PDB file of C-alpha atoms in Angstrom:
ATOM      1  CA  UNK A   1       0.000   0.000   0.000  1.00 50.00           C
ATOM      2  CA  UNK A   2       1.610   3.472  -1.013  1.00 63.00           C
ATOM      3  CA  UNK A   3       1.550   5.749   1.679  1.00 71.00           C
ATOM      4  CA  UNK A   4      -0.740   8.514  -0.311  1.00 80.00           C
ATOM      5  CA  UNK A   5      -3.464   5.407   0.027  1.00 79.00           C
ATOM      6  CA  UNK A   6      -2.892   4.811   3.805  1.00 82.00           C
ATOM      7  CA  UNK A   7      -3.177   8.267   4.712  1.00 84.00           C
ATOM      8  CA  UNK A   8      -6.434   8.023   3.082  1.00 82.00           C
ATOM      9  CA  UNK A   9      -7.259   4.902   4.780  1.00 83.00           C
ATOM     10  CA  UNK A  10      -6.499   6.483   8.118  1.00 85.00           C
ATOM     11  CA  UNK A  11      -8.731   9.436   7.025  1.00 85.00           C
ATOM     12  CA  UNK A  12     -10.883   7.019   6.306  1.00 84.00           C
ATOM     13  CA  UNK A  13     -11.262   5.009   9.686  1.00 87.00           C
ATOM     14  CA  UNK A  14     -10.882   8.504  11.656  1.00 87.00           C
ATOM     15  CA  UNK A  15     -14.295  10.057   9.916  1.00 87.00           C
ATOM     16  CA  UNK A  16     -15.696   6.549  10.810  1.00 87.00           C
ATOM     17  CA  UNK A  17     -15.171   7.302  14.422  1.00 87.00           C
ATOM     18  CA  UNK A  18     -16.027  10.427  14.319  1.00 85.00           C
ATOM     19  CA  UNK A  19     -19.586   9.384  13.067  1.00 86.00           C
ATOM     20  CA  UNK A  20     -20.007   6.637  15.485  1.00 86.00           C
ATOM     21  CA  UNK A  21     -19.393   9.203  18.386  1.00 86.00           C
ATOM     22  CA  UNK A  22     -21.957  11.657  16.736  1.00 84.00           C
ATOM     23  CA  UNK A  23     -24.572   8.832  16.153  1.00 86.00           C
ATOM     24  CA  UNK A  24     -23.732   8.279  19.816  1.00 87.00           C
ATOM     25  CA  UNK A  25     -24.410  11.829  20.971  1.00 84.00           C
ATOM     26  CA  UNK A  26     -27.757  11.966  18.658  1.00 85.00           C
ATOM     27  CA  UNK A  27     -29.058   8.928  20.312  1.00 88.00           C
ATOM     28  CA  UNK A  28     -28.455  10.298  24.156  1.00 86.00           C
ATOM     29  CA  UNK A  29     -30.006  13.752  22.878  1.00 85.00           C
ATOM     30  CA  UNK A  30     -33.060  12.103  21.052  1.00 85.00           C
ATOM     31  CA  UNK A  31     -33.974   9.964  24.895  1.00 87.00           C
ATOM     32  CA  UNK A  32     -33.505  13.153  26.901  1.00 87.00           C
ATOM     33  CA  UNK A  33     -35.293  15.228  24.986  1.00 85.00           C
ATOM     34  CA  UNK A  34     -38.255  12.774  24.758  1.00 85.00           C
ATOM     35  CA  UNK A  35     -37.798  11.935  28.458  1.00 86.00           C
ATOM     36  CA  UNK A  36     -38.037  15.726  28.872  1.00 87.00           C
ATOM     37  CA  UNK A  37     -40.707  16.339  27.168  1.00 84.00           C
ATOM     38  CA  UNK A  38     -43.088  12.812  28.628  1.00 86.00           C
ATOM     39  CA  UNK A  39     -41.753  14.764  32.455  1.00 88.00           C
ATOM     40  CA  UNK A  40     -43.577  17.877  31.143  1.00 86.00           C
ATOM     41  CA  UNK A  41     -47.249  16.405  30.716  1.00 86.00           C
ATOM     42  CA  UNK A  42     -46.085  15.076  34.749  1.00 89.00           C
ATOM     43  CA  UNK A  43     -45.934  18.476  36.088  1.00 89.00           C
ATOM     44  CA  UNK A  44     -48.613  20.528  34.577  1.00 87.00           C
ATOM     45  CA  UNK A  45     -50.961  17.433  35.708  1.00 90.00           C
ATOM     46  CA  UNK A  46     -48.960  18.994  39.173  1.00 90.00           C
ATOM     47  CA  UNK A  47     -49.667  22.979  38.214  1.00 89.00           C
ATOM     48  CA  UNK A  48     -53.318  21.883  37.574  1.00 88.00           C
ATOM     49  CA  UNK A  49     -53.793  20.194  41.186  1.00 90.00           C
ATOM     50  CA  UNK A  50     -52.238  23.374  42.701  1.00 90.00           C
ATOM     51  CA  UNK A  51     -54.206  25.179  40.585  1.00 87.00           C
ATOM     52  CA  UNK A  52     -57.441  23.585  41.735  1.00 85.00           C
ATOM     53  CA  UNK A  53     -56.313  24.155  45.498  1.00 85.00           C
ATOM     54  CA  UNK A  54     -55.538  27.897  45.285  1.00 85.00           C
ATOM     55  CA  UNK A  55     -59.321  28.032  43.499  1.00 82.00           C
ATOM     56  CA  UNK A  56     -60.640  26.331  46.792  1.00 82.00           C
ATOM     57  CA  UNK A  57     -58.824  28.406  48.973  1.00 82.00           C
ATOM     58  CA  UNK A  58     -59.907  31.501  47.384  1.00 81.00           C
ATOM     59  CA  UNK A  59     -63.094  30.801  48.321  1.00 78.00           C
ATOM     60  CA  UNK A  60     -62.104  31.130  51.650  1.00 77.00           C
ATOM     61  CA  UNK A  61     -61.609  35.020  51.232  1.00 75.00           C
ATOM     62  CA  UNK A  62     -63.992  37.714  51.080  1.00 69.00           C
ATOM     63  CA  UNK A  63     -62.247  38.884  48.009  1.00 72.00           C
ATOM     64  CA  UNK A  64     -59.718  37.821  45.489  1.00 68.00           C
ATOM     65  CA  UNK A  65     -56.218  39.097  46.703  1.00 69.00           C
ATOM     66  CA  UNK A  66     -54.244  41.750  44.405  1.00 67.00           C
ATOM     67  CA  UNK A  67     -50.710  42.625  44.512  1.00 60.00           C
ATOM     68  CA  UNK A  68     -50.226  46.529  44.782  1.00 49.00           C
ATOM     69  CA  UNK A  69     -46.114  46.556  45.134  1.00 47.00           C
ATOM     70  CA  UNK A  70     -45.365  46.083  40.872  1.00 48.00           C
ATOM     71  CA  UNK A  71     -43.923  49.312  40.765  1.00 52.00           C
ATOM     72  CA  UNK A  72     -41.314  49.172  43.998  1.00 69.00           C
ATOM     73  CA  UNK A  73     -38.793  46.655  43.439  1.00 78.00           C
ATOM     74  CA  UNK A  74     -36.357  45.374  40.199  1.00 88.00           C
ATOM     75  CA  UNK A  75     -37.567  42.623  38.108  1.00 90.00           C
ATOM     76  CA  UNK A  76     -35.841  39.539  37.869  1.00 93.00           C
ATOM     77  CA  UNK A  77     -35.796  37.299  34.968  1.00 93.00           C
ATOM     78  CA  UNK A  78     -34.545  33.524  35.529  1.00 94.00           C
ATOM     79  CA  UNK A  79     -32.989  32.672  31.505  1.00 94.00           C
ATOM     80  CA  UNK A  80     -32.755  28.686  31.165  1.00 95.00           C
ATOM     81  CA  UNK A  81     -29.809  28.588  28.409  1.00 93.00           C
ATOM     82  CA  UNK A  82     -27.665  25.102  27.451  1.00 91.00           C
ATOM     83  CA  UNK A  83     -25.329  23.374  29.778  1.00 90.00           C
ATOM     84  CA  UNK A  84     -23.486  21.825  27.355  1.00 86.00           C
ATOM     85  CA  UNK A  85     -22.117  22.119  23.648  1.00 85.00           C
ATOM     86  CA  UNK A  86     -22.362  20.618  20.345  1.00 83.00           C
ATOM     87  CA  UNK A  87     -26.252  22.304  20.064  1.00 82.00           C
ATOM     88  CA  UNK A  88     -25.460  24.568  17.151  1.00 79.00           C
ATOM     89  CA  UNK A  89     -26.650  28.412  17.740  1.00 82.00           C
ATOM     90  CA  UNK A  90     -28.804  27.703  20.139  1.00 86.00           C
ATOM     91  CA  UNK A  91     -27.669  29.674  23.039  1.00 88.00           C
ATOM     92  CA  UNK A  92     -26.928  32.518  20.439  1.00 88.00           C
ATOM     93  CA  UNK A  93     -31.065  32.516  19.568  1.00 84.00           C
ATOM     94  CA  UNK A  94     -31.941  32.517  23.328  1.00 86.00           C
ATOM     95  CA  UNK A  95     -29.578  35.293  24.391  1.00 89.00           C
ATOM     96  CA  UNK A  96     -30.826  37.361  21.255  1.00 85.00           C
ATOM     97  CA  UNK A  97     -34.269  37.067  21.892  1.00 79.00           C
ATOM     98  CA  UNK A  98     -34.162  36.861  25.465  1.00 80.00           C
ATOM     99  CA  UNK A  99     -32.019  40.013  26.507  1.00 77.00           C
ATOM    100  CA  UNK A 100     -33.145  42.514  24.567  1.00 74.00           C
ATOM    101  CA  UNK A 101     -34.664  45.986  27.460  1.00 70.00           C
ATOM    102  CA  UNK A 102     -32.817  44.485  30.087  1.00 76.00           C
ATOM    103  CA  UNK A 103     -32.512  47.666  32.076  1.00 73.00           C
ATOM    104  CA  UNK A 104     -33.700  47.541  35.404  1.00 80.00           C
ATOM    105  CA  UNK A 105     -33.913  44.190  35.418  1.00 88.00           C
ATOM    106  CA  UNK A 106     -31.620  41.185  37.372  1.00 91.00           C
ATOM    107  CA  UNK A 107     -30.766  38.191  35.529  1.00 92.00           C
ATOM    108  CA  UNK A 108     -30.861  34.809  36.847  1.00 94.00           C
ATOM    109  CA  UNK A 109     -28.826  32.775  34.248  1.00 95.00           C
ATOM    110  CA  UNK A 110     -29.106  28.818  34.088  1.00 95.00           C
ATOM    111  CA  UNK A 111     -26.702  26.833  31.632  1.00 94.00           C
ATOM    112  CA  UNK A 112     -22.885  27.133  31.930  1.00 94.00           C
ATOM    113  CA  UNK A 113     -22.777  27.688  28.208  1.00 93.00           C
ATOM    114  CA  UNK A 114     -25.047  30.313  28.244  1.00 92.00           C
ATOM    115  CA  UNK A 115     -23.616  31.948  31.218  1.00 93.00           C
ATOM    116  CA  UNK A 116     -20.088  31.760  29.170  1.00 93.00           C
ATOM    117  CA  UNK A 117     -21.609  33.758  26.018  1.00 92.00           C
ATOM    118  CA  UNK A 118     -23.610  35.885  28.353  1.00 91.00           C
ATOM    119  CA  UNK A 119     -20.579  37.259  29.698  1.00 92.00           C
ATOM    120  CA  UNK A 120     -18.381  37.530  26.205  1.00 92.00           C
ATOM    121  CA  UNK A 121     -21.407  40.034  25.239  1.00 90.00           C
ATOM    122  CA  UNK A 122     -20.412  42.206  28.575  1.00 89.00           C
ATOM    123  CA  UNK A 123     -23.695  40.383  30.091  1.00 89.00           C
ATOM    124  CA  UNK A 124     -23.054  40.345  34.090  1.00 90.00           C
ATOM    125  CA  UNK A 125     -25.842  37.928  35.714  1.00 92.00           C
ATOM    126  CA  UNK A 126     -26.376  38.302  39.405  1.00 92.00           C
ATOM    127  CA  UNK A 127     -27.215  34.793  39.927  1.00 94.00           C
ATOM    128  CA  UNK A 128     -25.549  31.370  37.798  1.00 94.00           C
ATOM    129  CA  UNK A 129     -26.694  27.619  38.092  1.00 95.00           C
ATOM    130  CA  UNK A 130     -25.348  24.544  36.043  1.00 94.00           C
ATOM    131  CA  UNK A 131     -28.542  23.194  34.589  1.00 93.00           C
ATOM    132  CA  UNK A 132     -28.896  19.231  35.392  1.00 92.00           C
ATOM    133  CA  UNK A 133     -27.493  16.767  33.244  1.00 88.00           C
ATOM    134  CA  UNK A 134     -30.862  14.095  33.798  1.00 90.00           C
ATOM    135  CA  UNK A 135     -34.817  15.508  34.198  1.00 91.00           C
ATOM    136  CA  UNK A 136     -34.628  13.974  37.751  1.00 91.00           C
ATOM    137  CA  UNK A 137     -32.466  16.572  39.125  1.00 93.00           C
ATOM    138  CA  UNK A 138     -35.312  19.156  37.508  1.00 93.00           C
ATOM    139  CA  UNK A 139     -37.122  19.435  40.487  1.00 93.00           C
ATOM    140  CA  UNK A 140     -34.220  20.091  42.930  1.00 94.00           C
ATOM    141  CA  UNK A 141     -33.296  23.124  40.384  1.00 95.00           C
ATOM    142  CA  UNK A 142     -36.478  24.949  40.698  1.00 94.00           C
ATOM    143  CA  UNK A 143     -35.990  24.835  44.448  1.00 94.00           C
ATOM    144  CA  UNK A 144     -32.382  26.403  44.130  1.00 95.00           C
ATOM    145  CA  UNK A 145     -33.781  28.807  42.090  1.00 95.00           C
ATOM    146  CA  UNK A 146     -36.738  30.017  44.635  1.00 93.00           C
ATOM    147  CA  UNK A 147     -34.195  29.861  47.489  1.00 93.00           C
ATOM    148  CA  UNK A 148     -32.032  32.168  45.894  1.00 94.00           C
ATOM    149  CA  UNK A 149     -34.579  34.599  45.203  1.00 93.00           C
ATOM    150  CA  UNK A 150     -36.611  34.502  48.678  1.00 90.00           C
ATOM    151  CA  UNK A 151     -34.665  36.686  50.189  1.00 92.00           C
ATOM    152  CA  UNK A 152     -34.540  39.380  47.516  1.00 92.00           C
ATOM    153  CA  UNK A 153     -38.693  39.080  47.296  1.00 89.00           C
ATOM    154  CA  UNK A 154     -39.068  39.168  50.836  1.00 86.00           C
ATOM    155  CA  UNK A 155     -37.282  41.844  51.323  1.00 87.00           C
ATOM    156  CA  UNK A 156     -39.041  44.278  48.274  1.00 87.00           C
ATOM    157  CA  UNK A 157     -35.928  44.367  46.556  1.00 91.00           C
ATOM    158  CA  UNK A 158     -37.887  41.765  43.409  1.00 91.00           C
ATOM    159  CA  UNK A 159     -41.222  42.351  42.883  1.00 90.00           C
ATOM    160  CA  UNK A 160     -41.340  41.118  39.269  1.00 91.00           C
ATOM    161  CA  UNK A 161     -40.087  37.810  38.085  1.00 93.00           C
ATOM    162  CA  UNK A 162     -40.259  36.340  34.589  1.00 92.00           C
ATOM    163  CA  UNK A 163     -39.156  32.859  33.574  1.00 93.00           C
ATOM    164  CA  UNK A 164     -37.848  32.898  30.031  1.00 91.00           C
ATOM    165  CA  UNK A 165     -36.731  29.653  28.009  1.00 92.00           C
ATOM    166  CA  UNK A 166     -36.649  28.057  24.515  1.00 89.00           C
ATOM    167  CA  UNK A 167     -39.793  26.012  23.631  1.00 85.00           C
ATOM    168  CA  UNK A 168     -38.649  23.563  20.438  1.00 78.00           C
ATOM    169  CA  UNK A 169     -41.272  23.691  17.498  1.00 74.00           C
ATOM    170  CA  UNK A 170     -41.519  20.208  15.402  1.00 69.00           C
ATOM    171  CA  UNK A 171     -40.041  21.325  12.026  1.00 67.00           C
ATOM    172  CA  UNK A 172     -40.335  25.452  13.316  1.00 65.00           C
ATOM    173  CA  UNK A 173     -37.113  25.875  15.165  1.00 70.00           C
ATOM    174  CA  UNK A 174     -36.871  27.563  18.889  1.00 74.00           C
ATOM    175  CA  UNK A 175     -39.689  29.826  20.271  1.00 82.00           C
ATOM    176  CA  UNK A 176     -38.403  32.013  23.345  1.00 85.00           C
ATOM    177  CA  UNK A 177     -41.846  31.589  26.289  1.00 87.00           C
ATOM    178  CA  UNK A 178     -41.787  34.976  28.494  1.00 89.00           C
ATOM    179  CA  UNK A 179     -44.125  33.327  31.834  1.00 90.00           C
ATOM    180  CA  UNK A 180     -44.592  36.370  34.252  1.00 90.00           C
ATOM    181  CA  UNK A 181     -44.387  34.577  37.472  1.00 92.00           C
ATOM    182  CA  UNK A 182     -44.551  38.006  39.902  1.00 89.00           C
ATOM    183  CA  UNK A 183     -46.387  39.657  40.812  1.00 89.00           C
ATOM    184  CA  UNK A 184     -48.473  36.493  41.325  1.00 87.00           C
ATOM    185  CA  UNK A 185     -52.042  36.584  39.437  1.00 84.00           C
ATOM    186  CA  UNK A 186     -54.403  35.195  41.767  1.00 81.00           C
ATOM    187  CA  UNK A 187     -57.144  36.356  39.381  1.00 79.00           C
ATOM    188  CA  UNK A 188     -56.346  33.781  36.816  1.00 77.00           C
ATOM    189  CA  UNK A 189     -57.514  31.185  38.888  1.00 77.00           C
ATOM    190  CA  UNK A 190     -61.416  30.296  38.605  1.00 68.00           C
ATOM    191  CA  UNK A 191     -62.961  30.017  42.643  1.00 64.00           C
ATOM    192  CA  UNK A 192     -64.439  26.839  43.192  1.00 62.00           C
ATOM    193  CA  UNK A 193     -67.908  27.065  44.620  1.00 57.00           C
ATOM    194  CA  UNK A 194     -68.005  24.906  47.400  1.00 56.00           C
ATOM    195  CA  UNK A 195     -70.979  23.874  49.249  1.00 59.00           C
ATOM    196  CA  UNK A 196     -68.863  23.268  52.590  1.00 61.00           C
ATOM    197  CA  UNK A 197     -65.543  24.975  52.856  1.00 63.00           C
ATOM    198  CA  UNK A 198     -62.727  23.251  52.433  1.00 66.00           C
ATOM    199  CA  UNK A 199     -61.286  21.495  55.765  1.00 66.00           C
ATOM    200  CA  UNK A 200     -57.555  23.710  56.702  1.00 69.00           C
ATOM    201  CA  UNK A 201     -55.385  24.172  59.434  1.00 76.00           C
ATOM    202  CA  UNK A 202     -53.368  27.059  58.253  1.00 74.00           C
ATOM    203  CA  UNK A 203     -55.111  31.162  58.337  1.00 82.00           C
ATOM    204  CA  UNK A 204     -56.503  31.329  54.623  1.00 76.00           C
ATOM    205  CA  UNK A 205     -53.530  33.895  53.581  1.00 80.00           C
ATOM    206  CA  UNK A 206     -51.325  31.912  54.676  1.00 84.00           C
ATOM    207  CA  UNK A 207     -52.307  28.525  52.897  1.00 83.00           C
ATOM    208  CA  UNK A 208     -52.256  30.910  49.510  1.00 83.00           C
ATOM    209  CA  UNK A 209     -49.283  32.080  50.099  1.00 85.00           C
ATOM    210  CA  UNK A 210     -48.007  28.476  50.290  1.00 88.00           C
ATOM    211  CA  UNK A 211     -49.714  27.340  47.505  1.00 88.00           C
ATOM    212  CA  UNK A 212     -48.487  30.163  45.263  1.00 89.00           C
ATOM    213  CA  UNK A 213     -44.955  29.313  46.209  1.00 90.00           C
ATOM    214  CA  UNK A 214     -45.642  25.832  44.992  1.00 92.00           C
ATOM    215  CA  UNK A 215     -47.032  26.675  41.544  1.00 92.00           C
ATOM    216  CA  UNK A 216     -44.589  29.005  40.922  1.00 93.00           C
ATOM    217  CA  UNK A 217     -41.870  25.907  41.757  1.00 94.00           C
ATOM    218  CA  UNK A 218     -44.187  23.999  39.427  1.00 93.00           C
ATOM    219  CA  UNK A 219     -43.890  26.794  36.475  1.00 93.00           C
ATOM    220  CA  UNK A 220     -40.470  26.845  37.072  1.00 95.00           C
ATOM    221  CA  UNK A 221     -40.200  22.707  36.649  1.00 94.00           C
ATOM    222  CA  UNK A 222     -42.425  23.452  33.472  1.00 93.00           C
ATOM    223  CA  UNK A 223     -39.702  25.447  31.897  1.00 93.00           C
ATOM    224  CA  UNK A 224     -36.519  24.085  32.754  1.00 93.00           C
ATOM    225  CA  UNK A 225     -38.172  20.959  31.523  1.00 94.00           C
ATOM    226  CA  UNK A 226     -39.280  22.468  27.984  1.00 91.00           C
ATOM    227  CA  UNK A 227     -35.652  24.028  27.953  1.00 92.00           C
ATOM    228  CA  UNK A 228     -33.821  20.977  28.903  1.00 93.00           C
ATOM    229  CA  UNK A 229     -36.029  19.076  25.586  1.00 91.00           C
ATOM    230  CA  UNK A 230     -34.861  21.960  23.509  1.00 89.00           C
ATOM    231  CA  UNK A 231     -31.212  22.209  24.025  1.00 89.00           C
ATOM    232  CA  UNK A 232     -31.202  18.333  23.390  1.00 90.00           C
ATOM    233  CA  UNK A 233     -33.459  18.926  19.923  1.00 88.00           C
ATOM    234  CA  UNK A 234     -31.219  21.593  18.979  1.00 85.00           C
ATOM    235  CA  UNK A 235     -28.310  19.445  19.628  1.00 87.00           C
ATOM    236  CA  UNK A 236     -29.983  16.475  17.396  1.00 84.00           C
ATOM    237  CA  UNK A 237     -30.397  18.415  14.594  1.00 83.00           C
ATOM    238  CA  UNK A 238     -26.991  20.080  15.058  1.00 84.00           C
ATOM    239  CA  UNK A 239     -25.620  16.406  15.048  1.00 86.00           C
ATOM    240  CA  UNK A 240     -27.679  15.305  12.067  1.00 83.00           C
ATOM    241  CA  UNK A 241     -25.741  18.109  10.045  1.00 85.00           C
ATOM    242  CA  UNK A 242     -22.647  16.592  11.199  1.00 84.00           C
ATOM    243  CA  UNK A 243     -23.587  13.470  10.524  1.00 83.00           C
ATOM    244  CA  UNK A 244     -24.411  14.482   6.543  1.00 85.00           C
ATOM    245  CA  UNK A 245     -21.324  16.373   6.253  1.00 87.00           C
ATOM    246  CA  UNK A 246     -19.150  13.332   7.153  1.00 86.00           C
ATOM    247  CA  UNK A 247     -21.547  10.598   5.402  1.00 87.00           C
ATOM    248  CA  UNK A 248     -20.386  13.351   2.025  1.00 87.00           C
ATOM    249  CA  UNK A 249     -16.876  13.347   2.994  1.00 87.00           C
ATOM    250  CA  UNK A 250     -16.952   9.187   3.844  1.00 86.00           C
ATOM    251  CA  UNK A 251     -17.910   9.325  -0.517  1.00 87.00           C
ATOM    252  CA  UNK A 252     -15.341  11.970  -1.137  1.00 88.00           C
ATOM    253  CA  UNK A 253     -12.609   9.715  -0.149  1.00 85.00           C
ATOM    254  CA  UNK A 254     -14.007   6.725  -0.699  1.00 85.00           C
ATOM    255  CA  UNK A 255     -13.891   7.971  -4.597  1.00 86.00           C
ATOM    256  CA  UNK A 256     -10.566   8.944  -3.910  1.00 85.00           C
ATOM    257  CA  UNK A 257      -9.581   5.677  -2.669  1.00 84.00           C
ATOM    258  CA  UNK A 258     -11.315   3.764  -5.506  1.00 85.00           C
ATOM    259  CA  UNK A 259      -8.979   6.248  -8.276  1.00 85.00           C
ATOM    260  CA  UNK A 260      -5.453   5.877  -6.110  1.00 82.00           C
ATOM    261  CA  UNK A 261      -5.999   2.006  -6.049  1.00 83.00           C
ATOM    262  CA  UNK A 262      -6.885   1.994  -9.901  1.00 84.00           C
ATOM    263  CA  UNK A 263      -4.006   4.090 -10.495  1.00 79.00           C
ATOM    264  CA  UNK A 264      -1.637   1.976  -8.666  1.00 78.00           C
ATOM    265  CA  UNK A 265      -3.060  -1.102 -10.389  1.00 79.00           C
ATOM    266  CA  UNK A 266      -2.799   0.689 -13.905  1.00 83.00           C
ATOM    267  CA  UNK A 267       1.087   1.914 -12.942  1.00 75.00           C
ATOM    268  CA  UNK A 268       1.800  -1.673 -11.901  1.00 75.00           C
ATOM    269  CA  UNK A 269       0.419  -3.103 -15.083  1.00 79.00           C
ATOM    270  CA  UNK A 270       2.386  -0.986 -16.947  1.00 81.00           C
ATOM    271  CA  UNK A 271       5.720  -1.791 -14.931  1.00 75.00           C
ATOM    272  CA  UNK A 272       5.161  -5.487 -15.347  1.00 74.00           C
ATOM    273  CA  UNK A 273       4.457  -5.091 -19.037  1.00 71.00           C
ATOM    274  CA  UNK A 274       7.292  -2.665 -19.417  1.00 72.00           C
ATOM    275  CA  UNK A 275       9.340  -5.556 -17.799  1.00 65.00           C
ATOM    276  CA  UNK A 276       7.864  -8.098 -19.770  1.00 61.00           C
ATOM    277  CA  UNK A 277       8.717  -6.196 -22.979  1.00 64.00           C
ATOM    278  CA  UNK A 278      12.508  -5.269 -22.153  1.00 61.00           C
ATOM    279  CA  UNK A 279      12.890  -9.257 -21.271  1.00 60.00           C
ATOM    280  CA  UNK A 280      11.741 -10.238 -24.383  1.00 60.00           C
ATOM    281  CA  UNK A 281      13.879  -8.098 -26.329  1.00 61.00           C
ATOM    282  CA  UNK A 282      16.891  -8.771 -24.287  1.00 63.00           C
ATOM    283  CA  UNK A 283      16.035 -12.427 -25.038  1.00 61.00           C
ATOM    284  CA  UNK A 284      16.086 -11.255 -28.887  1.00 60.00           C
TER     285      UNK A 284
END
């Protein structure tokens, strides 16, 4: 074998491993996203449960509670970006769409990718998390999240609060989903009419209060959960480009091997008939 057709062997076999690690990375994307997405239908059965209870407890009040602080505090908008790489521009749409009138407003970054391009555009996020690896670990995130920002809404300082993440379209790309979160809405939920009230053992604005806390934990769930599906989509279809471009360049040299060996074969045809020929006539 000449050495111009092993190097293109090698190329070869290295382009072949390439592809089975990206066929390996767009099979672990495709079952996270799907587990992702199967999780979300789990928690908004949750919202709606909560939902249900804060429309009982309502019922409990004279009047439906209202909010009258909106204009005090800072708002605060927690931005679920991608934890890891290989998902194409995906952070890049997010960040665009996500960050555009940020003044007065205190970001709450997830993703460590995100949190790296956020800062190379001169973005400065008061508050970071590393976004889970596995849906499991979902849960345990939203409560980080409300921890961290207790003490800010307690205290006046946040008074609005957005959740903002990437919602994957089938065939449409990324959407970015703005969910205002504060000032809390009790108005959107319907009261349920109840002939008897509802048996508690907490003071009526307090059991709201803890119920609100809840679906807001639950709304949080709900997006880290749709962002979590769509960094793994985006990072499917980023590996299904890859995986064209190196099935073209697997033909590319493959056609080049195919032409070296025939030349080879052609050059060594000639030297054996050129050897042939110079015996006979020696012979002569």
């Amino acid at each position: 074998m000449s050495g111009r057709l092993a190097e293109i062997e090698g190329r070869i076999a290295g382009i072949g491993q390439l592809g089975t690690v990206v066929n390996a990375m767009r099979g672990i994307a495709a079952a996270r996203a799907q587990q992702a997405r199967n999780q979300v239908a789990a928690i908004d059965a949750h919202a709606g449960m909560i939902a249900g209870a804060l429309g009982r407890a309502l019922s409990l009040l004279p009047e439906v509670p209202h909010d009258g602080g909106v204009a005090r505090g800072r708002k605060a908008m927690v931005l679920f970006c991608a934890e890891q790489g290989f998902a194409g521009a995906f952070n890049e749409r997010v960040l665009d769409r996500a960050t555009q009138g940020l003044a007065d407003t205190d970001l709450f970054l997830i993703g460590t990718r995100g949190i790296m391009l956020a800062r190379e555009r001169g973005l400065d996020p008061r508050w970071t998390l590393e976004m889970p690896g596995h849906t499991p670990a979902i849960p345990k995130l939203a409560e980080l999240i409300v921890t961290m920002l207790e003490e800010p809404i307690a205290a006046g300082e946040i008074t609005r609060l957005d959740a903002v993440y990437a919602h994957w379209r089938p065939g449409g790309g990324t959407d970015t989903v703005h969910r205002a979160l504060l000032p809390f809405d009790y108005g959107a939920f319907s009261l349920t009419a109840l002939r008897e009230p509802p048996l508690v053992h907490l003071e009526p604005h307090a059991l709201l209060s803890e119920l609100a806390a809840d679906y807001i934990h639950a709304q949080l769930c709900n997006a880290a959960l749709h962002a979590f599906a769509a960094e793994n989509e985006a990072r499917m279809e980023a590996m299904a480009g890859a995986h064209s471009q190196i099935e073209d360049q697997m033909t590319e040299l493959s056609a080049l091997r195919r032409r070296i060996r025939q030349e080879e074969i052609t050059a060594e045809i000639i030297e054996l008939s050129s050897g042939e020929m110079a015996a006979d006539d020696a012979a002569r």
